[in-house]
Amino acid sequence: MSKINNKFPGKDITLDDLKNKFPLCAKKNNKHQTRFKVNDILFGGKLIPIIAGPNTVESEKFIFNVAKFLKKNDVHFLRGGAFKPLTFPYRSKQYFETREKGINWFSNLRNKIKIPVITEITEEKYIDLFCKSIDIIQIGSRNMQNFPLLRACAKTKKPIMLKRHFGCSLRDWLGAAEYILLEGNNKVILCERGITANHTHRNSSRFLLDLQVIPALKEICHLPIAVDPSHATFWEPWVESMTLASIAAGADAIMLEVHPNPKKSAVDPLQAMNYKKFQNLKKKMSKVAISVGRTIK
Ligand code: PEP
Ligand code: MN
């Protein structure tokens, strides 16, 4: 840890940060690693849990069918947004939120299909509903520094996935995680989902996957780290290679957007993967995981 001692004060993470800004997130020694189970699925161990599903909960039938497919294909968690903090406020028939209805569908399918669920919360007033209906609370990028929301979610002691804001440094991200740990909730998964960079390779690249943040984080922090290559690339043809690279780089979980008919995805249709591609990708994920001493099963 001595290497990071005040080399670039004010920019990089310093020893003072580890001691005084995010002491609860900081590793106490090299082996310090947080492990916790969510529905018998261990985060922070050898297993790399797979979280998959559509961008958005489009209808009850739709999410049930996707859940059934994913369960059959050994996916550990179902994802999908019922509350969507979309970049632009206009909604259409294709571009909507199912809100409380969507959360209730999750609650039903979780009982029937027995697949645990992660979904994004946007407002404190829905915390009780989330606590009884889903398994992991997702704090979206856009709310990474919504501190009252972080604290309120942390107090429930539910596991939380904290997505990195696309404009925030690792230092800011750990500062946000510290708010959750400070409430006595250690069940935190950090999720890298791409950052904004002026120089990307095509106009449609909204974000750039910060793969380097994985080893950087592991040097100083004991929390498991997930990667969401779908949001990071915004472009399905790049999702496979970035998923495999994330596993090779040490990701502790992978979140993927999977949709039965990506072109028809209500939100972000360019980044979703179809069923067949996902099944093929899983085989490759397994091989890469094994090569770095991990597993996806
Ligand atoms: C999502 O996972 O559905 C999502 C909106 O991601 P992010 O907050 O990273 O943009
Ligand atoms: Mn999105």
GROMACS .gro file of C-alpha atoms and ligand atoms in nm:
model
  308
    1MET     CA    1   0.000   0.000   0.000
    2SER     CA    2   0.298   0.229   0.046
    3LYS     CA    3   0.317   0.297  -0.330
    4ILE     CA    4   0.005   0.506  -0.316
    5ASN     CA    5   0.145   0.734  -0.048
    6ASN     CA    6   0.081   1.091  -0.161
    7LYS     CA    7   0.238   1.053  -0.501
    8PHE     CA    8  -0.018   1.277  -0.663
    9PRO     CA    9  -0.185   1.458  -0.373
   10GLY     CA   10  -0.539   1.558  -0.447
   11LYS     CA   11  -0.576   1.319  -0.738
   12ASP     CA   12  -0.489   0.962  -0.654
   13ILE     CA   13  -0.582   0.782  -0.338
   14THR     CA   14  -0.347   0.854  -0.052
   15LEU     CA   15  -0.274   0.677   0.274
   16ASP     CA   16  -0.466   0.955   0.446
   17ASP     CA   17  -0.774   0.857   0.242
   18LEU     CA   18  -0.740   0.496   0.351
   19LYS     CA   19  -0.715   0.598   0.715
   20ASN     CA   20  -0.952   0.891   0.733
   21LYS     CA   21  -1.182   0.913   0.429
   22PHE     CA   22  -1.282   0.550   0.379
   23PRO     CA   23  -1.133   0.344   0.661
   24LEU     CA   24  -1.420   0.092   0.651
   25CYS     CA   25  -1.372   0.022   0.279
   26ALA     CA   26  -0.995  -0.003   0.308
   27LYS     CA   27  -0.831  -0.344   0.332
   28LYS     CA   28  -0.675  -0.415   0.669
   29ASN     CA   29  -0.424  -0.654   0.514
   30ASN     CA   30  -0.356  -0.812   0.175
   31LYS     CA   31  -0.587  -1.107   0.237
   32HIS     CA   32  -0.880  -0.902   0.363
   33GLN     CA   33  -1.179  -0.984   0.139
   34THR     CA   34  -1.546  -0.941   0.219
   35ARG     CA   35  -1.757  -1.247   0.149
   36PHE     CA   36  -2.130  -1.276   0.195
   37LYS     CA   37  -2.412  -1.492   0.075
   38VAL     CA   38  -2.729  -1.375  -0.090
   39ASN     CA   39  -2.974  -1.667  -0.109
   40ASP     CA   40  -2.691  -1.916  -0.072
   41ILE     CA   41  -2.491  -1.753  -0.350
   42LEU     CA   42  -2.152  -1.640  -0.231
   43PHE     CA   43  -2.004  -1.307  -0.337
   44GLY     CA   44  -1.632  -1.247  -0.290
   45GLY     CA   45  -1.534  -1.616  -0.315
   46LYS     CA   46  -1.428  -1.843  -0.598
   47LEU     CA   47  -1.766  -1.821  -0.767
   48ILE     CA   48  -1.834  -1.538  -1.011
   49PRO     CA   49  -2.211  -1.494  -0.981
   50ILE     CA   50  -2.387  -1.406  -1.307
   51ILE     CA   51  -2.656  -1.142  -1.297
   52ALA     CA   52  -2.855  -1.125  -1.619
   53GLY     CA   53  -3.180  -0.997  -1.758
   54PRO     CA   54  -3.339  -0.724  -1.963
   55ASN     CA   55  -3.277  -0.356  -1.920
   56THR     CA   56  -3.638  -0.303  -1.826
   57VAL     CA   57  -3.927  -0.503  -1.686
   58GLU     CA   58  -4.155  -0.474  -1.987
   59SER     CA   59  -4.456  -0.679  -1.875
   60GLU     CA   60  -4.538  -0.957  -1.632
   61LYS     CA   61  -4.541  -1.230  -1.893
   62PHE     CA   62  -4.219  -1.101  -2.044
   63ILE     CA   63  -4.022  -1.098  -1.719
   64PHE     CA   64  -4.157  -1.442  -1.617
   65ASN     CA   65  -4.041  -1.592  -1.945
   66VAL     CA   66  -3.697  -1.431  -1.923
   67ALA     CA   67  -3.663  -1.549  -1.562
   68LYS     CA   68  -3.750  -1.906  -1.662
   69PHE     CA   69  -3.488  -1.906  -1.938
   70LEU     CA   70  -3.219  -1.764  -1.711
   71LYS     CA   71  -3.297  -2.004  -1.428
   72LYS     CA   72  -3.269  -2.296  -1.670
   73ASN     CA   73  -2.931  -2.161  -1.781
   74ASP     CA   74  -2.785  -2.144  -1.429
   75VAL     CA   75  -2.794  -1.768  -1.398
   76HIS     CA   76  -2.765  -1.671  -1.032
   77PHE     CA   77  -2.962  -1.345  -1.029
   78LEU     CA   78  -3.227  -1.185  -1.247
   79ARG     CA   79  -3.185  -0.816  -1.321
   80GLY     CA   80  -3.428  -0.565  -1.472
   81GLY     CA   81  -3.536  -0.210  -1.405
   82ALA     CA   82  -3.888  -0.125  -1.292
   83PHE     CA   83  -3.778   0.224  -1.189
   84LYS     CA   84  -3.564   0.379  -1.461
   85PRO     CA   85  -3.390   0.712  -1.414
   86LEU     CA   86  -3.373   0.775  -1.788
   87THR     CA   87  -3.149   1.046  -1.930
   88PHE     CA   88  -3.444   1.225  -2.094
   89PRO     CA   89  -3.784   1.273  -1.932
   90TYR     CA   90  -4.010   1.180  -2.223
   91ARG     CA   91  -4.183   0.844  -2.207
   92SER     CA   92  -4.360   0.656  -2.483
   93LYS     CA   93  -4.519   0.314  -2.512
   94GLN     CA   94  -4.173   0.171  -2.576
   95TYR     CA   95  -4.001   0.374  -2.311
   96PHE     CA   96  -4.159   0.341  -1.973
   97GLU     CA   97  -4.140   0.238  -1.612
   98THR     CA   98  -4.359  -0.032  -1.459
   99ARG     CA   99  -4.270   0.095  -1.109
  100GLU     CA  100  -4.452  -0.076  -0.815
  101LYS     CA  101  -4.623  -0.318  -1.055
  102GLY     CA  102  -4.285  -0.435  -1.182
  103ILE     CA  103  -4.158  -0.489  -0.827
  104ASN     CA  104  -4.466  -0.699  -0.747
  105TRP     CA  105  -4.402  -0.914  -1.056
  106PHE     CA  106  -4.051  -0.975  -0.924
  107SER     CA  107  -4.195  -1.076  -0.591
  108ASN     CA  108  -4.423  -1.332  -0.761
  109LEU     CA  109  -4.163  -1.481  -0.990
  110ARG     CA  110  -3.908  -1.500  -0.711
  111ASN     CA  111  -4.148  -1.732  -0.526
  112LYS     CA  112  -4.249  -1.935  -0.829
  113ILE     CA  113  -3.928  -1.962  -1.029
  114LYS     CA  114  -3.689  -1.938  -0.733
  115ILE     CA  115  -3.445  -1.696  -0.887
  116PRO     CA  116  -3.323  -1.408  -0.670
  117VAL     CA  117  -3.367  -1.058  -0.805
  118ILE     CA  118  -3.171  -0.736  -0.820
  119THR     CA  119  -3.333  -0.412  -0.927
  120GLU     CA  120  -3.273  -0.040  -0.906
  121ILE     CA  121  -3.423   0.187  -0.644
  122THR     CA  122  -3.464   0.557  -0.713
  123GLU     CA  123  -3.653   0.690  -0.412
  124GLU     CA  124  -3.644   0.627  -0.040
  125LYS     CA  125  -4.020   0.584  -0.016
  126TYR     CA  126  -4.002   0.247  -0.197
  127ILE     CA  127  -3.754   0.087   0.044
  128ASP     CA  128  -4.012  -0.124   0.231
  129LEU     CA  129  -4.156  -0.257  -0.093
  130PHE     CA  130  -3.807  -0.345  -0.217
  131CYS     CA  131  -3.711  -0.514   0.109
  132LYS     CA  132  -3.997  -0.758   0.093
  133SER     CA  133  -3.991  -0.818  -0.282
  134ILE     CA  134  -3.632  -0.839  -0.403
  135ASP     CA  135  -3.289  -0.965  -0.293
  136ILE     CA  136  -3.029  -0.702  -0.383
  137ILE     CA  137  -3.093  -0.329  -0.400
  138GLN     CA  138  -2.923  -0.165  -0.697
  139ILE     CA  139  -2.813   0.195  -0.661
  140GLY     CA  140  -2.777   0.322  -1.016
  141SER     CA  141  -2.490   0.530  -1.145
  142ARG     CA  142  -2.695   0.844  -1.141
  143ASN     CA  143  -2.764   0.803  -0.770
  144MET     CA  144  -2.415   0.702  -0.660
  145GLN     CA  145  -2.379   1.020  -0.458
  146ASN     CA  146  -2.740   1.046  -0.342
  147PHE     CA  147  -2.626   1.016   0.018
  148PRO     CA  148  -2.967   1.018   0.190
  149LEU     CA  149  -3.077   0.733  -0.039
  150LEU     CA  150  -2.754   0.541   0.028
  151ARG     CA  151  -2.794   0.575   0.404
  152ALA     CA  152  -3.160   0.479   0.405
  153CYS     CA  153  -3.094   0.168   0.191
  154ALA     CA  154  -2.792   0.076   0.404
  155LYS     CA  155  -2.999   0.084   0.724
  156THR     CA  156  -3.220  -0.199   0.594
  157LYS     CA  157  -2.912  -0.431   0.597
  158LYS     CA  158  -3.015  -0.560   0.254
  159PRO     CA  159  -2.728  -0.634   0.016
  160ILE     CA  160  -2.656  -0.333  -0.206
  161MET     CA  161  -2.495  -0.305  -0.547
  162LEU     CA  162  -2.342   0.039  -0.585
  163LYS     CA  163  -2.285   0.130  -0.947
  164ARG     CA  164  -2.007   0.374  -1.020
  165HIS     CA  165  -2.111   0.710  -1.154
  166PHE     CA  166  -1.965   0.750  -1.504
  167GLY     CA  167  -1.800   1.078  -1.404
  168CYS     CA  168  -1.658   0.973  -1.070
  169SER     CA  169  -1.313   0.863  -0.963
  170LEU     CA  170  -1.239   0.552  -0.761
  171ARG     CA  171  -1.190   0.786  -0.465
  172ASP     CA  172  -1.542   0.929  -0.499
  173TRP     CA  173  -1.686   0.582  -0.546
  174LEU     CA  174  -1.526   0.451  -0.228
  175GLY     CA  175  -1.648   0.761  -0.046
  176ALA     CA  176  -2.003   0.667  -0.145
  177ALA     CA  177  -1.951   0.304  -0.039
  178GLU     CA  178  -1.823   0.426   0.297
  179TYR     CA  179  -2.165   0.583   0.364
  180ILE     CA  180  -2.320   0.237   0.337
  181LEU     CA  181  -2.059   0.063   0.552
  182LEU     CA  182  -2.089   0.336   0.812
  183GLU     CA  183  -2.451   0.228   0.870
  184GLY     CA  184  -2.323  -0.117   0.963
  185ASN     CA  185  -2.403  -0.274   0.626
  186ASN     CA  186  -2.107  -0.463   0.488
  187LYS     CA  187  -2.299  -0.638   0.211
  188VAL     CA  188  -2.184  -0.411  -0.067
  189ILE     CA  189  -2.095  -0.503  -0.424
  190LEU     CA  190  -1.929  -0.231  -0.627
  191CYS     CA  191  -2.016  -0.230  -0.997
  192GLU     CA  192  -1.803  -0.077  -1.272
  193ARG     CA  193  -2.026   0.018  -1.567
  194GLY     CA  194  -1.815   0.245  -1.786
  195ILE     CA  195  -1.697   0.600  -1.748
  196THR     CA  196  -1.730   0.905  -1.967
  197ALA     CA  197  -1.419   0.977  -2.170
  198ASN     CA  198  -1.387   1.230  -2.450
  199HIS     CA  199  -1.187   0.997  -2.660
  200THR     CA  200  -1.379   0.682  -2.745
  201HIS     CA  201  -1.364   0.480  -3.064
  202ARG     CA  202  -1.697   0.561  -3.221
  203ASN     CA  203  -1.963   0.824  -3.182
  204SER     CA  204  -2.204   0.580  -3.025
  205SER     CA  205  -1.959   0.485  -2.746
  206ARG     CA  206  -2.114   0.668  -2.459
  207PHE     CA  207  -1.877   0.515  -2.207
  208LEU     CA  208  -1.541   0.346  -2.175
  209LEU     CA  209  -1.507   0.034  -1.961
  210ASP     CA  210  -1.251   0.105  -1.691
  211LEU     CA  211  -1.102  -0.243  -1.662
  212GLN     CA  212  -0.802  -0.109  -1.478
  213VAL     CA  213  -1.020  -0.009  -1.187
  214ILE     CA  214  -1.055  -0.379  -1.098
  215PRO     CA  215  -0.692  -0.436  -0.995
  216ALA     CA  216  -0.676  -0.080  -0.859
  217LEU     CA  217  -0.969  -0.149  -0.634
  218LYS     CA  218  -0.840  -0.488  -0.525
  219GLU     CA  219  -0.518  -0.328  -0.407
  220ILE     CA  220  -0.696  -0.120  -0.145
  221CYS     CA  221  -1.054  -0.238  -0.090
  222HIS     CA  222  -1.202  -0.563   0.042
  223LEU     CA  223  -1.544  -0.538  -0.126
  224PRO     CA  224  -1.639  -0.760  -0.421
  225ILE     CA  225  -1.649  -0.589  -0.759
  226ALA     CA  226  -1.895  -0.659  -1.039
  227VAL     CA  227  -1.866  -0.541  -1.398
  228ASP     CA  228  -2.154  -0.449  -1.629
  229PRO     CA  229  -2.008  -0.470  -1.981
  230SER     CA  230  -2.350  -0.404  -2.139
  231HIS     CA  231  -2.380  -0.049  -2.008
  232ALA     CA  232  -2.007   0.011  -2.043
  233THR     CA  233  -1.990  -0.070  -2.414
  234PHE     CA  234  -2.348   0.033  -2.505
  235TRP     CA  235  -2.288  -0.199  -2.801
  236GLU     CA  236  -2.366  -0.569  -2.794
  237PRO     CA  237  -2.091  -0.682  -3.037
  238TRP     CA  238  -1.834  -0.567  -2.783
  239VAL     CA  239  -1.999  -0.720  -2.477
  240GLU     CA  240  -1.851  -1.068  -2.516
  241SER     CA  241  -1.485  -0.964  -2.528
  242MET     CA  242  -1.529  -0.714  -2.245
  243THR     CA  243  -1.703  -0.976  -2.030
  244LEU     CA  244  -1.417  -1.220  -2.077
  245ALA     CA  245  -1.161  -0.945  -2.017
  246SER     CA  246  -1.342  -0.847  -1.696
  247ILE     CA  247  -1.323  -1.202  -1.566
  248ALA     CA  248  -0.956  -1.222  -1.660
  249ALA     CA  249  -0.896  -0.892  -1.478
  250GLY     CA  250  -1.050  -1.025  -1.156
  251ALA     CA  251  -1.419  -0.932  -1.161
  252ASP     CA  252  -1.614  -1.097  -0.877
  253ALA     CA  253  -1.951  -1.084  -1.056
  254ILE     CA  254  -2.080  -1.005  -1.406
  255MET     CA  255  -2.398  -0.821  -1.493
  256LEU     CA  256  -2.529  -0.868  -1.847
  257GLU     CA  257  -2.828  -0.742  -2.039
  258VAL     CA  258  -3.004  -1.036  -2.200
  259HIS     CA  259  -3.327  -1.001  -2.398
  260PRO     CA  260  -3.525  -1.252  -2.609
  261ASN     CA  261  -3.544  -1.000  -2.893
  262PRO     CA  262  -3.286  -0.726  -2.837
  263LYS     CA  263  -3.406  -0.507  -3.123
  264LYS     CA  264  -3.736  -0.476  -2.940
  265SER     CA  265  -3.584  -0.395  -2.600
  266ALA     CA  266  -3.779  -0.104  -2.454
  267VAL     CA  267  -3.458   0.070  -2.342
  268ASP     CA  268  -3.098   0.047  -2.471
  269PRO     CA  269  -3.166  -0.204  -2.753
  270LEU     CA  270  -2.811  -0.178  -2.887
  271GLN     CA  271  -2.649  -0.334  -2.581
  272ALA     CA  272  -2.872  -0.635  -2.510
  273MET     CA  273  -2.765  -0.988  -2.603
  274ASN     CA  274  -2.998  -1.255  -2.737
  275TYR     CA  275  -3.045  -1.594  -2.573
  276LYS     CA  276  -2.827  -1.792  -2.810
  277LYS     CA  277  -2.533  -1.556  -2.786
  278PHE     CA  278  -2.565  -1.553  -2.411
  279GLN     CA  279  -2.553  -1.932  -2.396
  280ASN     CA  280  -2.238  -1.930  -2.611
  281LEU     CA  281  -2.081  -1.656  -2.404
  282LYS     CA  282  -2.142  -1.853  -2.087
  283LYS     CA  283  -1.930  -2.141  -2.216
  284LYS     CA  284  -1.643  -1.901  -2.281
  285MET     CA  285  -1.691  -1.730  -1.945
  286SER     CA  286  -1.655  -2.064  -1.777
  287LYS     CA  287  -1.323  -2.135  -1.951
  288VAL     CA  288  -1.175  -1.794  -1.870
  289ALA     CA  289  -1.296  -1.820  -1.511
  290ILE     CA  290  -1.127  -2.158  -1.468
  291SER     CA  291  -0.804  -2.023  -1.616
  292VAL     CA  292  -0.787  -1.760  -1.340
  293GLY     CA  293  -0.887  -1.999  -1.060
  294ARG     CA  294  -1.255  -1.905  -1.052
  295THR     CA  295  -1.582  -2.063  -1.156
  296ILE     CA  296  -1.924  -1.951  -1.279
  297LYS     CA  297  -2.111  -2.254  -1.139
  298PEP     C1  298  -2.911  -0.039  -1.521
  298PEP     O1  299  -2.833  -0.124  -1.476
  298PEP     O2  300  -3.025  -0.066  -1.559
  298PEP     C2  301  -2.867   0.101  -1.531
  298PEP     C3  302  -2.952   0.199  -1.555
  298PEP     O3  303  -2.736   0.118  -1.514
  298PEP     P1  304  -2.652   0.250  -1.480
  298PEP     O4  305  -2.709   0.306  -1.353
  298PEP     O5  306  -2.514   0.197  -1.464
  298PEP     O6  307  -2.665   0.343  -1.598
  299MN      MN  308  -2.926   0.194  -1.942
   0.00000   0.00000   0.00000
